[in-house]
mmCIF file of C-alpha atoms and ligand atoms in Angstrom:
data_model
loop_
_atom_site.group_PDB
_atom_site.id
_atom_site.type_symbol
_atom_site.label_atom_id
_atom_site.label_comp_id
_atom_site.label_asym_id
_atom_site.label_seq_id
_atom_site.Cartn_x
_atom_site.Cartn_y
_atom_site.Cartn_z
ATOM 1 C CA UNK O 1224 -20.556 -6.079 11.298
ATOM 2 C CA UNK O 1225 -21.522 -7.949 8.595
ATOM 3 C CA UNK O 1226 -19.275 -11.240 7.682
ATOM 4 C CA UNK O 1227 -20.187 -12.878 4.433
ATOM 5 C CA UNK O 1228 -18.432 -16.500 3.307
ATOM 6 C CA UNK O 1229 -19.932 -16.926 0.341
ATOM 7 C CA UNK O 1230 -19.583 -15.288 -3.060
ATOM 8 C CA UNK O 1231 -23.886 -15.245 -3.546
ATOM 9 C CA UNK O 1232 -24.769 -14.159 0.386
ATOM 10 C CA UNK O 1233 -21.895 -11.243 -0.414
ATOM 11 C CA UNK O 1234 -23.687 -10.052 -3.540
ATOM 12 C CA UNK O 1235 -27.299 -9.860 -2.347
ATOM 13 C CA UNK O 1236 -25.657 -7.645 0.329
ATOM 14 C CA UNK O 1237 -24.151 -5.478 -1.901
ATOM 15 C CA UNK O 1238 -27.108 -5.834 -4.152
ATOM 16 C CA UNK O 1239 -28.866 -3.835 -1.467
ATOM 17 C CA UNK O 1240 -26.832 -1.161 -0.330
ATOM 18 C CA UNK O 1241 -26.795 -0.202 -4.612
ATOM 19 C CA UNK O 1242 -30.538 -0.461 -4.379
ATOM 20 C CA UNK O 1243 -30.348 2.309 -1.286
ATOM 21 C CA UNK O 1244 -28.121 3.985 -3.256
ATOM 22 C CA UNK O 1245 -25.418 3.764 -1.149
ATOM 23 C CA UNK O 1246 -21.276 3.840 -2.630
ATOM 24 C CA UNK O 1247 -18.920 0.756 -1.723
ATOM 25 C CA UNK O 1248 -15.606 1.245 -0.663
ATOM 26 C CA UNK O 1249 -13.206 -2.138 -1.170
ATOM 27 C CA UNK O 1250 -9.749 -2.922 1.077
ATOM 28 C CA UNK O 1251 -8.478 -6.149 -0.027
ATOM 29 C CA UNK O 1252 -6.253 -8.369 2.411
ATOM 30 C CA UNK O 1253 -5.081 -11.435 3.125
ATOM 31 C CA UNK O 1254 -5.694 -10.852 7.281
ATOM 32 C CA UNK O 1255 -3.194 -10.476 10.170
ATOM 33 C CA UNK O 1256 -4.389 -7.477 10.129
ATOM 34 C CA UNK O 1257 -2.423 -4.539 11.549
ATOM 35 C CA UNK O 1258 -2.424 -0.448 11.642
ATOM 36 C CA UNK O 1259 -1.225 -0.135 7.668
ATOM 37 C CA UNK O 1260 -4.885 -1.902 6.866
ATOM 38 C CA UNK O 1261 -7.065 -0.042 8.947
ATOM 39 C CA UNK O 1262 -5.247 2.920 7.531
ATOM 40 C CA UNK O 1263 -6.641 1.622 4.443
ATOM 41 C CA UNK O 1264 -10.294 0.942 6.094
ATOM 42 C CA UNK O 1265 -10.106 4.616 7.398
ATOM 43 C CA UNK O 1266 -9.185 6.411 4.123
ATOM 44 C CA UNK O 1267 -12.295 3.946 2.607
ATOM 45 C CA UNK O 1268 -14.748 4.873 5.792
ATOM 46 C CA UNK O 1269 -13.920 8.926 5.025
ATOM 47 C CA UNK O 1270 -14.595 8.404 1.183
ATOM 48 C CA UNK O 1271 -17.630 5.806 1.104
ATOM 49 C CA UNK O 1272 -20.820 4.758 2.573
ATOM 50 C CA UNK O 1273 -20.091 1.204 2.793
ATOM 51 C CA UNK O 1274 -16.719 0.161 3.685
ATOM 52 C CA UNK O 1275 -16.228 -3.937 2.798
ATOM 53 C CA UNK O 1276 -12.799 -5.640 3.779
ATOM 54 C CA UNK O 1277 -11.999 -8.628 1.978
ATOM 55 C CA UNK O 1278 -9.750 -11.399 3.815
ATOM 56 C CA UNK O 1279 -8.126 -14.284 1.859
ATOM 57 C CA UNK O 1280 -4.708 -15.178 1.720
ATOM 58 C CA UNK O 1281 -5.136 -16.271 -2.027
ATOM 59 C CA UNK O 1282 -2.763 -19.433 -2.870
ATOM 60 C CA UNK O 1283 -2.125 -18.144 -6.487
ATOM 61 C CA UNK O 1284 -0.383 -15.107 -5.720
ATOM 62 C CA UNK O 1285 2.587 -17.671 -3.770
ATOM 63 C CA UNK O 1286 5.290 -19.353 -5.173
ATOM 64 C CA UNK O 1287 5.612 -22.813 -4.198
ATOM 65 C CA UNK O 1288 8.841 -22.929 -1.733
ATOM 66 C CA UNK O 1289 6.765 -19.447 -0.060
ATOM 67 C CA UNK O 1290 5.603 -19.005 3.411
ATOM 68 C CA UNK O 1291 1.594 -20.018 2.133
ATOM 69 C CA UNK O 1292 1.216 -22.530 4.809
ATOM 70 C CA UNK O 1293 2.987 -20.645 7.471
ATOM 71 C CA UNK O 1294 1.362 -17.114 6.590
ATOM 72 C CA UNK O 1295 -0.041 -15.905 10.156
ATOM 73 C CA UNK O 1296 -3.531 -16.586 10.424
ATOM 74 C CA UNK O 1297 -5.482 -14.065 13.013
ATOM 75 C CA UNK O 1298 -9.199 -14.355 12.398
ATOM 76 C CA UNK O 1299 -10.611 -13.660 15.879
ATOM 77 C CA UNK O 1300 -8.179 -10.112 16.377
ATOM 78 C CA UNK O 1301 -8.760 -9.336 12.909
ATOM 79 C CA UNK O 1302 -12.530 -9.361 12.930
ATOM 80 C CA UNK O 1303 -12.117 -7.450 16.021
ATOM 81 C CA UNK O 1304 -9.760 -5.116 14.761
ATOM 82 C CA UNK O 1305 -11.998 -4.158 11.005
ATOM 83 C CA UNK O 1306 -15.118 -4.085 13.757
ATOM 84 C CA UNK O 1307 -13.690 -1.468 15.800
ATOM 85 C CA UNK O 1308 -12.291 0.411 12.524
ATOM 86 C CA UNK O 1309 -16.051 0.717 11.376
ATOM 87 C CA UNK O 1310 -15.833 -1.581 8.741
ATOM 88 C CA UNK O 1311 -19.231 -2.016 7.876
ATOM 89 C CA UNK O 1312 -18.727 -5.800 6.329
ATOM 90 C CA UNK O 1313 -15.896 -8.493 5.705
ATOM 91 C CA UNK O 1314 -15.773 -11.343 3.281
ATOM 92 C CA UNK O 1315 -13.713 -14.343 3.480
ATOM 93 C CA UNK O 1316 -14.127 -16.766 1.434
ATOM 94 C CA UNK O 1317 -13.399 -20.147 1.462
ATOM 95 C CA UNK O 1318 -10.140 -21.325 -1.371
ATOM 96 C CA UNK O 1319 -13.393 -23.021 -3.670
ATOM 97 C CA UNK O 1320 -15.478 -20.079 -3.260
ATOM 98 C CA UNK O 1321 -12.603 -17.778 -4.995
ATOM 99 C CA UNK O 1322 -11.669 -20.548 -7.184
ATOM 100 C CA UNK O 1323 -14.889 -22.765 -7.750
ATOM 101 C CA UNK O 1324 -13.129 -24.437 -10.341
ATOM 102 C CA UNK O 1325 -9.786 -25.443 -8.625
ATOM 103 C CA UNK O 1326 -6.310 -23.475 -9.061
ATOM 104 C CA UNK O 1327 -5.587 -25.828 -12.445
ATOM 105 C CA UNK O 1328 -6.127 -24.115 -15.272
ATOM 106 C CA UNK O 1329 -7.263 -20.855 -13.928
ATOM 107 C CA UNK O 1330 -7.535 -17.904 -16.283
ATOM 108 C CA UNK O 1331 -4.974 -15.688 -15.294
ATOM 109 C CA UNK O 1332 -4.938 -11.367 -15.709
ATOM 110 C CA UNK O 1333 -1.144 -10.702 -16.343
ATOM 111 C CA UNK O 1334 0.218 -6.998 -16.378
ATOM 112 C CA UNK O 1335 3.628 -7.494 -18.495
ATOM 113 C CA UNK O 1336 5.784 -4.698 -18.769
ATOM 114 C CA UNK O 1337 5.367 -3.433 -15.535
ATOM 115 C CA UNK O 1338 5.622 -6.871 -13.839
ATOM 116 C CA UNK O 1339 9.018 -7.515 -14.760
ATOM 117 C CA UNK O 1340 11.058 -6.175 -12.976
ATOM 118 C CA UNK O 1341 11.989 -5.588 -9.503
ATOM 119 C CA UNK O 1342 9.498 -8.284 -7.281
ATOM 120 C CA UNK O 1343 8.216 -9.310 -10.000
ATOM 121 C CA UNK O 1344 11.135 -10.718 -11.367
ATOM 122 C CA UNK O 1345 12.187 -12.306 -8.003
ATOM 123 C CA UNK O 1346 9.190 -13.778 -7.580
ATOM 124 C CA UNK O 1347 7.756 -15.278 -10.541
ATOM 125 C CA UNK O 1348 3.665 -15.949 -10.655
ATOM 126 C CA UNK O 1349 3.811 -13.699 -7.963
ATOM 127 C CA UNK O 1350 1.524 -10.663 -9.885
ATOM 128 C CA UNK O 1351 -0.218 -13.057 -11.793
ATOM 129 C CA UNK O 1352 -1.878 -13.794 -8.773
ATOM 130 C CA UNK O 1353 -2.610 -10.805 -7.556
ATOM 131 C CA UNK O 1354 -4.182 -9.374 -10.080
ATOM 132 C CA UNK O 1355 -5.899 -12.549 -10.684
ATOM 133 C CA UNK O 1356 -7.751 -12.394 -7.106
ATOM 134 C CA UNK O 1357 -8.008 -8.737 -7.525
ATOM 135 C CA UNK O 1358 -9.883 -8.421 -10.504
ATOM 136 C CA UNK O 1359 -11.805 -11.713 -9.133
ATOM 137 C CA UNK O 1360 -12.478 -9.144 -6.147
ATOM 138 C CA UNK O 1361 -13.419 -6.086 -8.617
ATOM 139 C CA UNK O 1362 -15.954 -8.490 -10.759
ATOM 140 C CA UNK O 1363 -17.607 -9.662 -7.291
ATOM 141 C CA UNK O 1364 -18.147 -6.451 -5.596
ATOM 142 C CA UNK O 1365 -18.510 -3.725 -7.984
ATOM 143 C CA UNK O 1366 -17.139 -1.112 -5.686
ATOM 144 C CA UNK O 1367 -16.807 2.796 -6.473
ATOM 145 C CA UNK O 1368 -13.348 2.438 -4.738
ATOM 146 C CA UNK O 1369 -10.995 0.150 -3.808
ATOM 147 C CA UNK O 1370 -7.888 1.228 -1.633
ATOM 148 C CA UNK O 1371 -4.661 -0.610 -1.453
ATOM 149 C CA UNK O 1372 -1.400 0.484 0.346
ATOM 150 C CA UNK O 1373 1.781 2.034 -0.945
ATOM 151 C CA UNK O 1374 4.021 -0.032 1.418
ATOM 152 C CA UNK O 1375 3.600 -2.644 -1.895
ATOM 153 C CA UNK O 1376 4.140 0.205 -4.288
ATOM 154 C CA UNK O 1377 5.318 -2.237 -7.617
ATOM 155 C CA UNK O 1378 1.836 -4.119 -6.689
ATOM 156 C CA UNK O 1379 -0.350 -1.019 -6.855
ATOM 157 C CA UNK O 1380 1.222 0.122 -9.863
ATOM 158 C CA UNK O 1381 0.478 -2.890 -10.952
ATOM 159 C CA UNK O 1382 -2.733 -3.143 -10.000
ATOM 160 C CA UNK O 1383 -4.109 0.640 -11.218
ATOM 161 C CA UNK O 1384 -2.495 -0.531 -15.068
ATOM 162 C CA UNK O 1385 -4.302 -3.699 -14.408
ATOM 163 C CA UNK O 1386 -7.793 -1.585 -14.192
ATOM 164 C CA UNK O 1387 -6.944 0.946 -16.640
ATOM 165 C CA UNK O 1388 -6.072 -1.439 -19.109
ATOM 166 C CA UNK O 1389 -9.468 -3.550 -18.459
ATOM 167 C CA UNK O 1390 -11.465 -0.341 -18.851
ATOM 168 C CA UNK O 1391 -12.840 -1.365 -14.938
ATOM 169 C CA UNK O 1392 -15.251 1.242 -13.441
ATOM 170 C CA UNK O 1393 -13.398 1.424 -10.260
ATOM 171 C CA UNK O 1394 -11.327 4.208 -8.722
ATOM 172 C CA UNK O 1395 -8.150 2.695 -6.719
ATOM 173 C CA UNK O 1396 -6.868 4.595 -4.470
ATOM 174 C CA UNK O 1397 -3.210 4.288 -2.662
ATOM 175 C CA UNK O 1398 -2.474 4.755 0.756
ATOM 176 C CA UNK O 1399 0.886 5.865 2.501
ATOM 177 C CA UNK O 1400 3.241 3.533 4.507
ATOM 178 C CA UNK O 1401 2.553 2.948 7.589
ATOM 179 C CA UNK O 1402 5.321 2.323 10.022
ATOM 180 C CA UNK O 1403 6.524 0.885 13.686
ATOM 181 C CA UNK O 1404 8.313 4.225 15.665
ATOM 182 C CA UNK O 1405 11.978 2.887 14.419
ATOM 183 C CA UNK O 1406 10.569 3.083 10.652
ATOM 184 C CA UNK O 1407 9.986 -0.130 9.896
ATOM 185 C CA UNK O 1408 7.273 -0.248 7.428
ATOM 186 C CA UNK O 1409 4.191 -2.736 9.337
ATOM 187 C CA UNK O 1410 3.806 -6.413 7.370
ATOM 188 C CA UNK O 1411 2.330 -9.313 8.621
ATOM 189 C CA UNK O 1412 5.681 -10.956 7.903
ATOM 190 C CA UNK O 1413 7.422 -8.862 10.488
ATOM 191 C CA UNK O 1414 6.728 -11.325 12.359
ATOM 192 C CA UNK O 1415 8.736 -13.555 11.356
ATOM 193 C CA UNK O 1416 11.646 -11.458 12.995
ATOM 194 C CA UNK O 1417 13.865 -12.988 15.107
ATOM 195 C CA UNK O 1418 14.190 -10.369 18.060
ATOM 196 C CA UNK O 1419 18.100 -9.580 16.727
ATOM 197 C CA UNK O 1420 16.382 -9.233 13.219
ATOM 198 C CA UNK O 1421 13.974 -7.038 14.319
ATOM 199 C CA UNK O 1422 16.784 -4.667 15.391
ATOM 200 C CA UNK O 1423 18.510 -5.006 12.216
ATOM 201 C CA UNK O 1424 15.365 -4.221 9.993
ATOM 202 C CA UNK O 1425 14.677 -0.458 10.190
ATOM 203 C CA UNK O 1426 18.002 -0.119 8.367
ATOM 204 C CA UNK O 1427 16.107 -1.267 5.217
ATOM 205 C CA UNK O 1428 13.933 1.980 5.742
ATOM 206 C CA UNK O 1429 17.724 3.630 6.904
ATOM 207 C CA UNK O 1430 19.051 2.860 3.801
ATOM 208 C CA UNK O 1431 16.027 4.774 1.452
ATOM 209 C CA UNK O 1432 16.147 7.220 3.228
ATOM 210 C CA UNK O 1433 20.209 8.204 2.720
ATOM 211 C CA UNK O 1434 19.806 7.329 -0.820
ATOM 212 C CA UNK O 1435 16.968 9.470 -1.412
ATOM 213 C CA UNK O 1436 18.843 12.411 0.419
ATOM 214 C CA UNK O 1437 21.916 11.605 -1.850
ATOM 215 C CA UNK O 1438 19.487 12.357 -5.095
ATOM 216 C CA UNK O 1439 18.024 15.543 -3.520
ATOM 217 C CA UNK O 1440 21.236 17.111 -2.822
ATOM 218 C CA UNK O 1441 22.124 16.097 -6.800
ATOM 219 C CA UNK O 1442 23.829 13.034 -7.062
ATOM 220 C CA UNK O 1443 22.120 11.308 -10.420
ATOM 221 C CA UNK O 1444 24.446 8.323 -10.790
ATOM 222 C CA UNK O 1445 21.777 5.871 -9.918
ATOM 223 C CA UNK O 1446 23.560 3.289 -10.994
ATOM 224 C CA UNK O 1447 26.544 3.813 -8.106
ATOM 225 C CA UNK O 1448 23.849 4.841 -6.020
ATOM 226 C CA UNK O 1449 21.954 1.213 -5.962
ATOM 227 C CA UNK O 1450 25.605 -0.612 -5.816
ATOM 228 C CA UNK O 1451 26.137 1.148 -2.565
ATOM 229 C CA UNK O 1452 23.111 0.591 -1.114
ATOM 230 C CA UNK O 1453 23.135 -2.970 -1.954
ATOM 231 C CA UNK O 1454 26.470 -3.067 -0.262
ATOM 232 C CA UNK O 1455 25.750 -1.150 3.184
ATOM 233 C CA UNK O 1456 22.444 -3.608 3.509
ATOM 234 C CA UNK O 1457 25.110 -6.583 3.195
ATOM 235 C CA UNK O 1458 27.328 -5.196 5.375
ATOM 236 C CA UNK O 1459 23.983 -5.043 8.405
ATOM 237 C CA UNK O 1460 23.233 -8.393 7.723
ATOM 238 C CA UNK O 1461 20.186 -8.639 5.177
ATOM 239 C CA UNK O 1462 20.522 -10.039 2.055
ATOM 240 C CA UNK O 1463 19.360 -7.559 -0.543
ATOM 241 C CA UNK O 1464 17.659 -8.976 -3.556
ATOM 242 C CA UNK O 1465 17.765 -5.046 -5.087
ATOM 243 C CA UNK O 1466 17.380 -1.348 -4.218
ATOM 244 C CA UNK O 1467 16.215 0.615 -7.728
ATOM 245 C CA UNK O 1468 15.900 3.733 -8.204
ATOM 246 C CA UNK O 1469 13.197 4.187 -10.614
ATOM 247 C CA UNK O 1470 10.494 6.603 -12.900
ATOM 248 C CA UNK O 1471 8.019 6.318 -10.034
ATOM 249 C CA UNK O 1472 5.100 6.057 -12.771
ATOM 250 C CA UNK O 1473 6.891 2.902 -15.658
ATOM 251 C CA UNK O 1474 8.871 1.787 -12.734
ATOM 252 C CA UNK O 1475 11.600 1.719 -15.281
ATOM 253 C CA UNK O 1476 15.476 2.517 -14.277
ATOM 254 C CA UNK O 1477 15.555 6.320 -14.052
ATOM 255 C CA UNK O 1478 17.040 8.434 -16.221
ATOM 256 C CA UNK O 1479 18.301 12.402 -15.960
ATOM 257 C CA UNK O 1480 14.903 13.212 -17.686
ATOM 258 C CA UNK O 1481 12.302 12.024 -15.149
ATOM 259 C CA UNK O 1482 11.656 14.104 -12.067
ATOM 260 C CA UNK O 1483 8.723 11.627 -10.157
ATOM 261 C CA UNK O 1484 10.736 8.919 -8.394
ATOM 262 C CA UNK O 1485 10.533 6.096 -6.303
ATOM 263 C CA UNK O 1486 13.443 4.345 -4.573
ATOM 264 C CA UNK O 1487 12.219 0.498 -4.155
ATOM 265 C CA UNK O 1488 13.779 -2.278 -2.042
ATOM 266 C CA UNK O 1489 13.372 -5.831 -1.362
ATOM 267 C CA UNK O 1490 15.960 -7.677 1.042
ATOM 268 C CA UNK O 1491 15.476 -10.648 3.106
ATOM 269 C CA UNK O 1492 16.892 -10.845 6.563
ATOM 270 C CA UNK O 1493 16.683 -14.608 7.768
ATOM 271 C CA UNK O 1494 14.136 -15.772 6.257
ATOM 272 C CA UNK O 1495 11.668 -13.060 6.300
ATOM 273 C CA UNK O 1496 11.455 -11.235 2.884
ATOM 274 C CA UNK O 1497 10.812 -7.469 3.663
ATOM 275 C CA UNK O 1498 10.026 -4.681 0.822
ATOM 276 C CA UNK O 1499 9.977 -1.102 1.477
ATOM 277 C CA UNK O 1500 10.303 2.325 -0.939
ATOM 278 C CA UNK O 1501 10.371 5.839 -0.916
ATOM 279 C CA UNK O 1502 9.452 8.915 -3.093
ATOM 280 C CA UNK O 1503 11.141 11.778 -4.373
ATOM 281 C CA UNK O 1504 10.086 14.447 -6.966
ATOM 282 C CA UNK O 1505 13.914 16.042 -8.116
ATOM 283 C CA UNK O 1506 13.553 19.531 -9.468
HETATM 284 P P1 LIG P 766 -1.777 -7.463 2.744
HETATM 285 O O1 LIG P 766 -2.448 -8.540 3.797
HETATM 286 O O2 LIG P 766 -0.233 -7.534 2.878
HETATM 287 O O3 LIG P 766 -2.059 -8.257 1.570
HETATM 288 O O4 LIG P 766 -1.775 -6.840 2.361
HETATM 289 C C1 LIG P 766 -3.044 -6.123 1.663
HETATM 290 C C2 LIG P 766 -3.153 -4.579 1.587
HETATM 291 O O5 LIG P 766 -2.984 -3.961 2.722
HETATM 292 C C3 LIG P 766 -2.183 -4.243 1.097
HETATM 293 O O6 LIG P 766 -2.874 -3.462 -0.148
HETATM 294 C C4 LIG P 766 -1.244 -3.264 1.399
HETATM 295 O O7 LIG P 766 -0.130 -2.603 0.295
HETATM 296 C C5 LIG P 766 -1.842 -2.648 2.607
HETATM 297 N N1 LIG P 766 -0.790 -2.334 4.066
HETATM 298 C C6 LIG P 766 -0.044 -3.270 4.020
HETATM 299 N N2 LIG P 766 0.601 -2.980 5.137
HETATM 300 C C7 LIG P 766 0.779 -1.835 4.748
HETATM 301 C C8 LIG P 766 1.557 -0.495 5.788
HETATM 302 N N3 LIG P 766 2.484 -1.155 6.411
HETATM 303 N N4 LIG P 766 0.847 0.423 4.933
HETATM 304 C C9 LIG P 766 -0.257 0.448 4.410
HETATM 305 N N5 LIG P 766 -0.642 -0.044 3.418
HETATM 306 C C10 LIG P 766 -0.037 -1.623 3.425
#
């Protein structure tokens, strides 16, 4: 597997691939790779000739007080995992390489509307940081397709909207959530959980399943389902941020007219913020 650290070397290598007619897949990550990330690599591998992963902990998407400095950094293991997954190349830029003019007064890419609620409301500036870095990576690499996890459901929808609004010539693919055997969505932040919190963590997905089952059984009082879900999470020991039954595309609160739904949830367990979601179709 090739390792690139600078834009110049990356772009020269990609130009060479393109000259030989190879299609390119981009898999952006922040590293500390687990089976969720490697599922993106596998999906990319199945679709394109060249799979390019990126590992970059993007300071712009962390708010002050969040876990930028403690975010897990496991570069050797990440490179081993990517190599074993038949990834062709990885771009691991320094912050100065991605932000050559510094982070202050950086041009930002914003997707209003879709970022107004949910994680966008709880983490001001987060999605501007995500959209800015993802658009930089898309500009730098010009991939045929880019792969993102459905685990970060709002992020995936925001990126789809950004790419559509900015007429970016790239296909965005969503890859299903990868979970532990007990249902907990894999996340680099799961490593922050204490043993006791790790026992409780799967209840987040169980709550989503139970809310989904109530809707499938005919309950359309979404506000009541949301408050009951928040209450159940609080009783289990979480500090719930939100549970929201939404239209799956717009992420606006679901109405009786919506048939494609997503239930989004975020909740704190101690110092760890967990997110998860479940999609469903109403008849
Ligand atoms: P991150 O390194 O956390 O920024 O994630 C990089 C990419 O991996 C994003 O597109 C995430 O949505 C995706 N991802 C992270 N965890 C999972 C998971 N459990 N299942 C599927 N995709 C995931």
